[in-house]
Coordinates of C-alpha atoms and ligand atoms in Angstrom, one line a residue:
X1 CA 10.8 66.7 268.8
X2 CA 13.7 64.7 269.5
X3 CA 15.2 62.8 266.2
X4 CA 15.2 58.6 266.7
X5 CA 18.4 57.3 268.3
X6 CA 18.7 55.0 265.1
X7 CA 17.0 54.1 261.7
X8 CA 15.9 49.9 261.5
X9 CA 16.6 50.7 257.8
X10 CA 20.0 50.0 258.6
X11 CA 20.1 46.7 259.7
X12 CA 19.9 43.6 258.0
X13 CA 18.3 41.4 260.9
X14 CA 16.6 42.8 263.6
X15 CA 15.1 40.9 266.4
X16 CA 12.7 42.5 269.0
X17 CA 13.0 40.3 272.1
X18 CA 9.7 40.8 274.1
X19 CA 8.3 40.1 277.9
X20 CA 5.0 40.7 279.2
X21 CA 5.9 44.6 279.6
X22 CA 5.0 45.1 275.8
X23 CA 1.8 44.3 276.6
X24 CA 1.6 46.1 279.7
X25 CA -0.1 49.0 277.7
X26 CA -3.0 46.6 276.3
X27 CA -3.8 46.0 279.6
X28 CA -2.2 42.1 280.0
X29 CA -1.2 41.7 283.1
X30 CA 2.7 41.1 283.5
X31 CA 4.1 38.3 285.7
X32 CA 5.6 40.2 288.4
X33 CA 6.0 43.5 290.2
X34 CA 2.8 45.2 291.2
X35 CA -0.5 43.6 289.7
X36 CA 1.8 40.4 288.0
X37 CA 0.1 37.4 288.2
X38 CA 2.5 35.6 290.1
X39 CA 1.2 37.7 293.0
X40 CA -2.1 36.6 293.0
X41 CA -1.8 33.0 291.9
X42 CA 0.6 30.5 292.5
X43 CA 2.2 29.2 289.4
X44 CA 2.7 25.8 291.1
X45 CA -0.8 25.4 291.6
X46 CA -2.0 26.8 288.1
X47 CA 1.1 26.5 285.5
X48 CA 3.1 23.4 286.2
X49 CA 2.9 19.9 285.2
X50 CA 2.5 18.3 288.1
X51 CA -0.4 20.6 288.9
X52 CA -2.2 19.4 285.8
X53 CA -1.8 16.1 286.4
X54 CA -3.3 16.3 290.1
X55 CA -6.3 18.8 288.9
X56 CA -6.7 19.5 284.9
X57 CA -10.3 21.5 285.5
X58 CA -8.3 23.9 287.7
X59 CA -5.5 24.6 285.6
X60 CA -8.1 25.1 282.8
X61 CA -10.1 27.7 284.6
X62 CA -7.3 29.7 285.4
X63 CA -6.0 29.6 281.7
X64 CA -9.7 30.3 280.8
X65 CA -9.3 33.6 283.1
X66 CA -6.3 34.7 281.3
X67 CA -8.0 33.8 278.0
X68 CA -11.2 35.6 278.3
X69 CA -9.0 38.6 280.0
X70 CA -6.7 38.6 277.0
X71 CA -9.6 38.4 274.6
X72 CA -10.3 41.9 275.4
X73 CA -6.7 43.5 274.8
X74 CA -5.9 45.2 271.6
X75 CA -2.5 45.1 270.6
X76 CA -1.0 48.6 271.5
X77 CA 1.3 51.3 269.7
X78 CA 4.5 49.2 270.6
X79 CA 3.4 46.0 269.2
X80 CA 2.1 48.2 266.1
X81 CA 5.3 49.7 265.6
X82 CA 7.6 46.4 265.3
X83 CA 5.3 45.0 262.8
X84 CA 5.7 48.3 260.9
X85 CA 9.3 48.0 261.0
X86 CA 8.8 45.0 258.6
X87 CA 8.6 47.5 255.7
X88 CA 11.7 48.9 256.7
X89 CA 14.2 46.5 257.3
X90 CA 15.1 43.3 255.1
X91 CA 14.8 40.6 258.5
X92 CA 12.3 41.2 261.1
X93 CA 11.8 39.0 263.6
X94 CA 10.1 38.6 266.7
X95 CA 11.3 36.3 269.8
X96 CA 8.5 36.7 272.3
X97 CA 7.9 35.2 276.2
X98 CA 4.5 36.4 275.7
X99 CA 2.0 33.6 274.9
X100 CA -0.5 36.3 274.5
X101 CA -0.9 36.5 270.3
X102 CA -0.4 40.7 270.2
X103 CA 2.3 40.7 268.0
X104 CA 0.3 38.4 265.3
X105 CA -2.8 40.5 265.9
X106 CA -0.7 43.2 265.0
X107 CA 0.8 42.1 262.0
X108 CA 4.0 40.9 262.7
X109 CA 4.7 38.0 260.3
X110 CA 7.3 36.0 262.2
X111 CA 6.9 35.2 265.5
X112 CA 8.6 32.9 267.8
X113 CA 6.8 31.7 270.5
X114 CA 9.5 30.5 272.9
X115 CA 6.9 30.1 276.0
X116 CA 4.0 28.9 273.9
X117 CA 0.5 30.3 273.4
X118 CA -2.9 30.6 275.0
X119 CA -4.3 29.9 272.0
X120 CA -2.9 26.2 271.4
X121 CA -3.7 23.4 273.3
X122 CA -2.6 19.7 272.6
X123 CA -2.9 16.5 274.1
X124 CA 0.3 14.7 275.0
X125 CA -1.6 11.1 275.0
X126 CA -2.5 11.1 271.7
X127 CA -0.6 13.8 269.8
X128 CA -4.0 15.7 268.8
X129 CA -3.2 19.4 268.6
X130 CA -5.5 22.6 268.2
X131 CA -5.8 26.3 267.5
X132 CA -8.8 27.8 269.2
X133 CA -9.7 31.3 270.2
X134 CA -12.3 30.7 272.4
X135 CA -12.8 32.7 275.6
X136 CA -13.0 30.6 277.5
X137 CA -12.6 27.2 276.3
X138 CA -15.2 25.2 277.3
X139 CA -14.2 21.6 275.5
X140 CA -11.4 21.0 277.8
X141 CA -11.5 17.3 277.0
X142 CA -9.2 15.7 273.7
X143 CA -11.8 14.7 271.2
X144 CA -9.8 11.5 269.8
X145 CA -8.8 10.2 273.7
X146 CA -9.9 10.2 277.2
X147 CA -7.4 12.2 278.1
X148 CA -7.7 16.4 279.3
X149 CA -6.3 18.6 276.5
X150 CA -3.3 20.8 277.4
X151 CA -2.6 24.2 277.2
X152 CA 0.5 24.8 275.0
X153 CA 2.4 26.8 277.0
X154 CA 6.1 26.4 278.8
X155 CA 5.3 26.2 282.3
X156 CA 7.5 26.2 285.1
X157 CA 9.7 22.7 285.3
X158 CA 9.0 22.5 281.1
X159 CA 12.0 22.6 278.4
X160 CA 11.4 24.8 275.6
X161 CA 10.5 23.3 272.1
X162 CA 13.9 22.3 270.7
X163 CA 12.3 23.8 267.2
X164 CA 11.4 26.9 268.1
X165 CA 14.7 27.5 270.2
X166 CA 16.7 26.5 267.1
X167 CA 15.2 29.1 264.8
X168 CA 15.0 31.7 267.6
X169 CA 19.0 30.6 268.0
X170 CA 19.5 30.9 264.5
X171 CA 17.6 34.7 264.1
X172 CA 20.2 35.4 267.4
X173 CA 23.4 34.6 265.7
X174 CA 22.4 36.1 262.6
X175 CA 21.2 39.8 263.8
X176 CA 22.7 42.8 264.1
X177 CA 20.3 44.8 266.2
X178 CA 18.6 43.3 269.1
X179 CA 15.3 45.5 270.6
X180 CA 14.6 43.5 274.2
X181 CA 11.3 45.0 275.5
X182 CA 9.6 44.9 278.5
X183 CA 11.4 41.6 280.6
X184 CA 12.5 40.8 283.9
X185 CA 15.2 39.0 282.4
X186 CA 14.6 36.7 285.0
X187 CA 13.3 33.5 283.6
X188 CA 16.2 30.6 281.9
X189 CA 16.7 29.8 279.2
X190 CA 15.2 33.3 277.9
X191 CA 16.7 35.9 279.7
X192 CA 20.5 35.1 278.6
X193 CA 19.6 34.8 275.0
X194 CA 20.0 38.4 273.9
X195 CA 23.8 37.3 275.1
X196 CA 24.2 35.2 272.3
X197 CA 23.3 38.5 269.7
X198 CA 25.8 40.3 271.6
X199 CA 28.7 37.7 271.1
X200 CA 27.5 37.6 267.6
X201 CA 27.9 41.3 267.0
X202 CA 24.9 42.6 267.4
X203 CA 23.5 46.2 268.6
X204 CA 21.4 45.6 272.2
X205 CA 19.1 48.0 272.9
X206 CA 16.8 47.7 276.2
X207 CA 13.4 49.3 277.0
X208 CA 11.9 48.9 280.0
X209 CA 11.4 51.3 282.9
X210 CA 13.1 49.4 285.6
X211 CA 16.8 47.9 285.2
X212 CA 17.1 44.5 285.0
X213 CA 20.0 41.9 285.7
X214 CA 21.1 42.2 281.9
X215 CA 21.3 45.7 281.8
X216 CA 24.9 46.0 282.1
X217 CA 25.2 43.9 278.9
X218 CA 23.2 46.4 276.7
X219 CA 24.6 49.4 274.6
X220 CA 21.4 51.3 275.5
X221 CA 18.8 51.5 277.8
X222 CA 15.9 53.4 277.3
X223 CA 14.0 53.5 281.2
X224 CA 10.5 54.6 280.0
X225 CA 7.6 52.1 278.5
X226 CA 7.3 50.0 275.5
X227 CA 5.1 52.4 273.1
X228 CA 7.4 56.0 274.4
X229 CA 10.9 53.4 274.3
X230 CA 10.3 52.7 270.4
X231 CA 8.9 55.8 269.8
X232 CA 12.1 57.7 271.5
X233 CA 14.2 54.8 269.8
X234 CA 12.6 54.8 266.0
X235 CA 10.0 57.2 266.0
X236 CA 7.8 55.4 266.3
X237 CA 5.2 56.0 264.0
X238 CA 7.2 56.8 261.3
X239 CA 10.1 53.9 262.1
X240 CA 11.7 54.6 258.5
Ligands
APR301 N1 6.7 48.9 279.0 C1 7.9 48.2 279.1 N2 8.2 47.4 280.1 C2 7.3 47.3 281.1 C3 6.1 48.0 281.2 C4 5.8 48.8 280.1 N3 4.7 49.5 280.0 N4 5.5 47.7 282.3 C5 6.3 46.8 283.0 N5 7.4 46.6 282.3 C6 8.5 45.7 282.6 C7 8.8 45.5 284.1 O1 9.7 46.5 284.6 C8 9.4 44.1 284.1 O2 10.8 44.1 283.9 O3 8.2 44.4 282.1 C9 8.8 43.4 282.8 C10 7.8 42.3 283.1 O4 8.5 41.3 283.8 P1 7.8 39.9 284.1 O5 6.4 40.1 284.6 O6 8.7 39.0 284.9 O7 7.6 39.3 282.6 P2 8.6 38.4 281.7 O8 10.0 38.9 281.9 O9 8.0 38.4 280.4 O10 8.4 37.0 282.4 C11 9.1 35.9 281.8 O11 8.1 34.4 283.3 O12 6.4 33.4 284.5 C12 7.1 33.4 283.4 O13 6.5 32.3 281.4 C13 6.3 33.5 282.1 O14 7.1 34.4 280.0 C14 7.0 34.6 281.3 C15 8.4 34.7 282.0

């Protein structure tokens, strides 16, 4: 057996930055490339603003889809392994696309949700926001307004939360190894961000088994999947 190209135990701050490829193993589907979701729906008819606005039931039973499919993923060895890295190193965090809820099911403790969550919905009438794991979600409706609830998630056309890309800055600046895991590195404001741990200082490691537009920045790229990436990277059940 191969020994782990490096030991989390020593760094200070490590950030895994993930995309819908870590969850590729659970069985969520990823956005693009063969079986993404952008292939079979389009996003400007399901995840926009404007689409909500012109048809709120539809948008909701496409999120409903993705909900009750997600309901029946388990997170997988990769998200298992960066919440056991938690024990190892004195700063884990997470900065996740996904708006899937793997890495919490898994354990990870801090999470930063820069694209939202399935989970959350909220109603920008009346300020009413919620947590619910149903699959699907049948009370679509805000229960203090008139008005449709709405998924809280970053769709295309949205900003990001200003809060969550502040701390997510803040974890950036301040780590010394950077993990980025299964993303296109297609999608703005996201994809540059691992830029900002490089001008910082920071070790960038990529997994994922195609090359992406960032790969040229990174001091390593593994080309294999999320679960044989860590374990190649950190061993990865053993990520002392
Ligand atoms: N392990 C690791 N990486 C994988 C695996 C795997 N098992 N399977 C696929 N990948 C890689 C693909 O090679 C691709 O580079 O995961 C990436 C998935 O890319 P996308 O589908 O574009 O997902 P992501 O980068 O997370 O998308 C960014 O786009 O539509 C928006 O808001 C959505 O957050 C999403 C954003």
């Amino acid at each position: 057996m191969e020994s782990p190209l490096l030991r989390v135990a020593d760094y200070q701050h490590v950030v895994f930055f993930t995309g819908a490829g870590v969850s590729a193993e659970s069985g969520v589907p990823t956005y693009r490339g063969r079986g993404g979701i952008w292939k079979h729906y389009d996003y400007e008819r399901y995840a926009s603003q404007p689409a909500f606005e012109r048809n709120p039931e539809e948008v909701w039973r496409f999120h409903n889809v993705r909900r009750e499919r997600v309901a029946k993923c388990l997170p997988n060895a990769a998200h298992r392994c960066i919440a056991a890295c938690e024990a190892h190193a004195e700063h884990v965090s997470v900065i996740t696309q996904n708006i899937d809820g793997l890495h919490q099911r898994a354990g990870s403790n801090v999470v930063h949700e820069l694209h939202g969550s399935l989970w959350r919905s909220r109603c920008d009438d009346c300020g009413y926001t919620a947590t619910e794991f149903d699959a699907p979600l049948r009370d679509v409706r805000c229960p203090h307004c008139p008005a449709y609830k709405r998924p809280d998630i970053v769709w295309f056309g949205d900003a990001l939360d200003p809060a969550v890309f502040e701390i997510a800055t803040q974890a950036l600046i301040r780590c010394d190894l950077l993990v980025s895991i299964g993303t296109s590195a297609l999608v703005y404001p996201a994809a540059e961000l691992p830029m900002l741990a490089r001008r910082h200082g920071a070790r960038l490691v990529e997994i994922n088994p195609e090359p992406t537009p960032m790969s040229p920045q990174f001091d390593t790229c593994l080309r294999t999947t999320a679960s044989a990436g860590l374990d190649r990277l950190l061993g990865a059940f053993d990520p002392s």
